[in-house]
Amino acid sequence: MQNEYRRFLKNQVGKKNYASFVRSVNSGSASVGVVQKEVYLELYQILQSLQQKTLVGKYRQLEHVIRSVTLIGKTYYLAVGMYCAAVLLLLVCGTVPVLTYAGIGLLSVAFAWKTYEYIGNRFCYTDVRLILIYKMVLECLILETNRKEQKEL
């Protein structure tokens, strides 16, 4: 399973460009500022030719992805509470042991999946750095096109 940011970036800039950006960010040869500037310029070149509507659409998609990742984090804590309550309820109810263990097993599988999703989206520092750079490029391009349109009027 890929985290949401990685899936989004691969879709927006392509797998080859994404792999190149990840290599740049993860390489320890240059300072952070230099690497970020290189990635910024490459993203700028990729997105520069797009029209205003397309840029705004990409920005809205980015906002949606950020919201969904935030929601994954918030719902995880609810899932932890619900998992503990459900297991406790199954143990206290005193039903048939086979059903209790089967229920706990199913809950554990679902909880493990939710944990995997949470960890995958929580600890993706490289992708978060790339998302922030991507957001800066989009904001810059949107502002530039707005200024050009205002000058033309």
PDB file of C-alpha atoms in Angstrom:
ATOM      1  CA  MET A   1       0.000   0.000   0.000  1.00  0.00           C
ATOM      2  CA  GLN A   2       1.267   3.449  -0.901  1.00  0.00           C
ATOM      3  CA  ASN A   3       0.680   6.460   1.247  1.00  0.00           C
ATOM      4  CA  GLU A   4      -1.703   9.089  -0.067  1.00  0.00           C
ATOM      5  CA  TYR A   5       0.988  11.679  -0.760  1.00  0.00           C
ATOM      6  CA  ARG A   6       3.101   9.270  -2.817  1.00  0.00           C
ATOM      7  CA  ARG A   7       0.090   8.156  -4.844  1.00  0.00           C
ATOM      8  CA  PHE A   8      -0.900  11.772  -5.476  1.00  0.00           C
ATOM      9  CA  LEU A   9       2.584  12.917  -6.509  1.00  0.00           C
ATOM     10  CA  LYS A  10       3.123   9.966  -8.845  1.00  0.00           C
ATOM     11  CA  ASN A  11      -0.200  10.759 -10.481  1.00  0.00           C
ATOM     12  CA  GLN A  12       0.579  14.478 -10.833  1.00  0.00           C
ATOM     13  CA  VAL A  13       4.201  14.474 -12.003  1.00  0.00           C
ATOM     14  CA  GLY A  14       4.736  10.925 -13.264  1.00  0.00           C
ATOM     15  CA  LYS A  15       6.614   7.971 -11.813  1.00  0.00           C
ATOM     16  CA  LYS A  16       9.979   8.881 -13.348  1.00  0.00           C
ATOM     17  CA  ASN A  17       9.896  12.454 -12.111  1.00  0.00           C
ATOM     18  CA  TYR A  18       8.703  11.320  -8.695  1.00  0.00           C
ATOM     19  CA  ALA A  19      11.564   8.812  -8.432  1.00  0.00           C
ATOM     20  CA  SER A  20      14.017  11.538  -9.438  1.00  0.00           C
ATOM     21  CA  PHE A  21      12.636  13.910  -6.790  1.00  0.00           C
ATOM     22  CA  VAL A  22      12.834  11.235  -4.091  1.00  0.00           C
ATOM     23  CA  ARG A  23      16.449  10.484  -5.016  1.00  0.00           C
ATOM     24  CA  SER A  24      17.253  14.196  -4.850  1.00  0.00           C
ATOM     25  CA  VAL A  25      15.604  14.675  -1.475  1.00  0.00           C
ATOM     26  CA  ASN A  26      17.093  11.502   0.026  1.00  0.00           C
ATOM     27  CA  SER A  27      20.624  12.120  -1.218  1.00  0.00           C
ATOM     28  CA  GLY A  28      22.797  13.420   1.548  1.00  0.00           C
ATOM     29  CA  SER A  29      25.319  14.989  -0.828  1.00  0.00           C
ATOM     30  CA  ALA A  30      23.836  18.492  -0.901  1.00  0.00           C
ATOM     31  CA  SER A  31      22.293  20.739   1.707  1.00  0.00           C
ATOM     32  CA  VAL A  32      18.546  20.715   2.241  1.00  0.00           C
ATOM     33  CA  GLY A  33      18.019  24.190   0.780  1.00  0.00           C
ATOM     34  CA  VAL A  34      19.889  23.383  -2.431  1.00  0.00           C
ATOM     35  CA  VAL A  35      17.967  20.140  -2.939  1.00  0.00           C
ATOM     36  CA  GLN A  36      14.643  21.839  -2.303  1.00  0.00           C
ATOM     37  CA  LYS A  37      15.506  24.576  -4.773  1.00  0.00           C
ATOM     38  CA  GLU A  38      16.430  21.997  -7.439  1.00  0.00           C
ATOM     39  CA  VAL A  39      13.184  20.092  -6.920  1.00  0.00           C
ATOM     40  CA  TYR A  40      11.257  23.374  -6.888  1.00  0.00           C
ATOM     41  CA  LEU A  41      12.738  24.430 -10.220  1.00  0.00           C
ATOM     42  CA  GLU A  42      12.066  21.037 -11.810  1.00  0.00           C
ATOM     43  CA  LEU A  43       8.445  21.076 -10.608  1.00  0.00           C
ATOM     44  CA  TYR A  44       8.113  24.646 -11.806  1.00  0.00           C
ATOM     45  CA  GLN A  45       9.259  23.601 -15.295  1.00  0.00           C
ATOM     46  CA  ILE A  46       6.767  20.726 -15.337  1.00  0.00           C
ATOM     47  CA  LEU A  47       3.778  22.820 -14.214  1.00  0.00           C
ATOM     48  CA  GLN A  48       4.664  26.111 -15.906  1.00  0.00           C
ATOM     49  CA  SER A  49       2.864  25.396 -19.166  1.00  0.00           C
ATOM     50  CA  LEU A  50      -0.487  24.628 -17.518  1.00  0.00           C
ATOM     51  CA  GLN A  51      -3.432  27.001 -17.646  1.00  0.00           C
ATOM     52  CA  GLN A  52      -4.967  28.763 -14.650  1.00  0.00           C
ATOM     53  CA  LYS A  53      -7.973  26.415 -14.417  1.00  0.00           C
ATOM     54  CA  THR A  54      -5.755  23.349 -14.448  1.00  0.00           C
ATOM     55  CA  LEU A  55      -3.488  24.789 -11.757  1.00  0.00           C
ATOM     56  CA  VAL A  56      -6.448  25.636  -9.537  1.00  0.00           C
ATOM     57  CA  GLY A  57      -7.819  22.127 -10.087  1.00  0.00           C
ATOM     58  CA  LYS A  58      -4.493  20.597  -9.082  1.00  0.00           C
ATOM     59  CA  TYR A  59      -4.425  22.815  -5.996  1.00  0.00           C
ATOM     60  CA  ARG A  60      -7.915  21.656  -4.994  1.00  0.00           C
ATOM     61  CA  GLN A  61      -6.859  18.041  -5.465  1.00  0.00           C
ATOM     62  CA  LEU A  62      -3.859  18.720  -3.241  1.00  0.00           C
ATOM     63  CA  GLU A  63      -6.089  20.209  -0.547  1.00  0.00           C
ATOM     64  CA  HIS A  64      -8.322  17.128  -0.743  1.00  0.00           C
ATOM     65  CA  VAL A  65      -5.338  14.794  -0.296  1.00  0.00           C
ATOM     66  CA  ILE A  66      -4.064  16.785   2.681  1.00  0.00           C
ATOM     67  CA  ARG A  67      -7.526  16.632   4.264  1.00  0.00           C
ATOM     68  CA  SER A  68      -7.786  12.885   3.698  1.00  0.00           C
ATOM     69  CA  VAL A  69      -4.378  12.233   5.289  1.00  0.00           C
ATOM     70  CA  THR A  70      -5.375  14.376   8.261  1.00  0.00           C
ATOM     71  CA  LEU A  71      -8.621  12.428   8.534  1.00  0.00           C
ATOM     72  CA  ILE A  72      -6.700   9.123   8.532  1.00  0.00           C
ATOM     73  CA  GLY A  73      -4.755  10.348  11.556  1.00  0.00           C
ATOM     74  CA  LYS A  74      -7.842  11.533  13.398  1.00  0.00           C
ATOM     75  CA  THR A  75      -9.845   8.381  12.763  1.00  0.00           C
ATOM     76  CA  TYR A  76      -6.990   6.171  13.896  1.00  0.00           C
ATOM     77  CA  TYR A  77      -7.371   7.278  17.490  1.00  0.00           C
ATOM     78  CA  LEU A  78     -11.094   6.559  17.275  1.00  0.00           C
ATOM     79  CA  ALA A  79     -10.258   3.112  15.857  1.00  0.00           C
ATOM     80  CA  VAL A  80      -7.922   2.403  18.796  1.00  0.00           C
ATOM     81  CA  GLY A  81     -10.676   3.233  21.255  1.00  0.00           C
ATOM     82  CA  MET A  82     -13.287   1.238  19.395  1.00  0.00           C
ATOM     83  CA  TYR A  83     -10.964  -1.758  19.090  1.00  0.00           C
ATOM     84  CA  CYS A  84     -10.233  -1.791  22.815  1.00  0.00           C
ATOM     85  CA  ALA A  85     -13.922  -1.383  23.682  1.00  0.00           C
ATOM     86  CA  ALA A  86     -14.995  -4.138  21.273  1.00  0.00           C
ATOM     87  CA  VAL A  87     -12.391  -6.608  22.557  1.00  0.00           C
ATOM     88  CA  LEU A  88     -13.324  -5.812  26.148  1.00  0.00           C
ATOM     89  CA  LEU A  89     -17.012  -6.265  25.322  1.00  0.00           C
ATOM     90  CA  LEU A  90     -16.361  -9.619  23.668  1.00  0.00           C
ATOM     91  CA  LEU A  91     -14.355 -10.818  26.650  1.00  0.00           C
ATOM     92  CA  VAL A  92     -16.873  -9.624  29.232  1.00  0.00           C
ATOM     93  CA  CYS A  93     -20.001 -10.910  27.476  1.00  0.00           C
ATOM     94  CA  GLY A  94     -19.039 -14.516  28.107  1.00  0.00           C
ATOM     95  CA  THR A  95     -20.255 -15.938  24.799  1.00  0.00           C
ATOM     96  CA  VAL A  96     -19.020 -19.153  23.244  1.00  0.00           C
ATOM     97  CA  PRO A  97     -15.185 -19.046  23.347  1.00  0.00           C
ATOM     98  CA  VAL A  98     -14.858 -19.960  19.660  1.00  0.00           C
ATOM     99  CA  LEU A  99     -17.023 -16.993  18.649  1.00  0.00           C
ATOM    100  CA  THR A 100     -15.193 -14.700  21.060  1.00  0.00           C
ATOM    101  CA  TYR A 101     -11.795 -15.663  19.659  1.00  0.00           C
ATOM    102  CA  ALA A 102     -13.025 -15.445  16.068  1.00  0.00           C
ATOM    103  CA  GLY A 103     -14.437 -11.986  16.755  1.00  0.00           C
ATOM    104  CA  ILE A 104     -11.229 -10.831  18.401  1.00  0.00           C
ATOM    105  CA  GLY A 105      -9.272 -12.254  15.446  1.00  0.00           C
ATOM    106  CA  LEU A 106     -11.392 -10.353  12.922  1.00  0.00           C
ATOM    107  CA  LEU A 107     -11.132  -7.164  14.937  1.00  0.00           C
ATOM    108  CA  SER A 108      -7.364  -7.603  15.190  1.00  0.00           C
ATOM    109  CA  VAL A 109      -7.006  -8.024  11.426  1.00  0.00           C
ATOM    110  CA  ALA A 110      -9.072  -4.876  10.800  1.00  0.00           C
ATOM    111  CA  PHE A 111      -7.121  -2.979  13.445  1.00  0.00           C
ATOM    112  CA  ALA A 112      -3.797  -4.146  11.996  1.00  0.00           C
ATOM    113  CA  TRP A 113      -4.861  -2.835   8.571  1.00  0.00           C
ATOM    114  CA  LYS A 114      -5.848   0.523  10.054  1.00  0.00           C
ATOM    115  CA  THR A 115      -2.519   0.680  11.914  1.00  0.00           C
ATOM    116  CA  TYR A 116      -0.623  -0.106   8.714  1.00  0.00           C
ATOM    117  CA  GLU A 117      -2.494   2.661   6.889  1.00  0.00           C
ATOM    118  CA  TYR A 118      -1.866   5.110   9.721  1.00  0.00           C
ATOM    119  CA  ILE A 119       1.861   4.392   9.967  1.00  0.00           C
ATOM    120  CA  GLY A 120       2.262   4.541   6.186  1.00  0.00           C
ATOM    121  CA  ASN A 121       0.713   7.992   6.051  1.00  0.00           C
ATOM    122  CA  ARG A 122       2.149   9.282   9.304  1.00  0.00           C
ATOM    123  CA  PHE A 123       5.843   8.613   8.731  1.00  0.00           C
ATOM    124  CA  CYS A 124       6.414   9.645   5.119  1.00  0.00           C
ATOM    125  CA  TYR A 125       8.778  12.560   5.630  1.00  0.00           C
ATOM    126  CA  THR A 126      10.190  12.566   2.105  1.00  0.00           C
ATOM    127  CA  ASP A 127       6.731  12.723   0.566  1.00  0.00           C
ATOM    128  CA  VAL A 128       5.655  15.487   2.945  1.00  0.00           C
ATOM    129  CA  ARG A 129       8.681  17.558   1.912  1.00  0.00           C
ATOM    130  CA  LEU A 130       7.820  16.983  -1.747  1.00  0.00           C
ATOM    131  CA  ILE A 131       4.170  17.880  -1.131  1.00  0.00           C
ATOM    132  CA  LEU A 132       5.192  21.156   0.499  1.00  0.00           C
ATOM    133  CA  ILE A 133       7.442  22.021  -2.436  1.00  0.00           C
ATOM    134  CA  TYR A 134       4.667  21.046  -4.876  1.00  0.00           C
ATOM    135  CA  LYS A 135       2.249  23.293  -2.976  1.00  0.00           C
ATOM    136  CA  MET A 136       4.670  26.225  -3.102  1.00  0.00           C
ATOM    137  CA  VAL A 137       5.098  25.794  -6.858  1.00  0.00           C
ATOM    138  CA  LEU A 138       1.337  25.674  -7.417  1.00  0.00           C
ATOM    139  CA  GLU A 139       0.754  28.758  -5.280  1.00  0.00           C
ATOM    140  CA  CYS A 140       3.516  30.650  -7.068  1.00  0.00           C
ATOM    141  CA  LEU A 141       2.189  29.755 -10.516  1.00  0.00           C
ATOM    142  CA  ILE A 142      -1.387  30.616  -9.581  1.00  0.00           C
ATOM    143  CA  LEU A 143      -0.281  34.015  -8.266  1.00  0.00           C
ATOM    144  CA  GLU A 144       1.800  34.665 -11.378  1.00  0.00           C
ATOM    145  CA  THR A 145      -1.066  33.849 -13.726  1.00  0.00           C
ATOM    146  CA  ASN A 146      -3.405  36.024 -11.659  1.00  0.00           C
ATOM    147  CA  ARG A 147      -0.969  38.931 -11.942  1.00  0.00           C
ATOM    148  CA  LYS A 148      -0.620  38.439 -15.694  1.00  0.00           C
ATOM    149  CA  GLU A 149      -4.382  38.417 -16.110  1.00  0.00           C
ATOM    150  CA  GLN A 150      -4.752  41.587 -14.051  1.00  0.00           C
ATOM    151  CA  LYS A 151      -2.076  43.366 -16.099  1.00  0.00           C
ATOM    152  CA  GLU A 152      -3.872  42.412 -19.311  1.00  0.00           C
ATOM    153  CA  LEU A 153      -7.075  43.992 -18.044  1.00  0.00           C
TER     154      LEU A 153
END
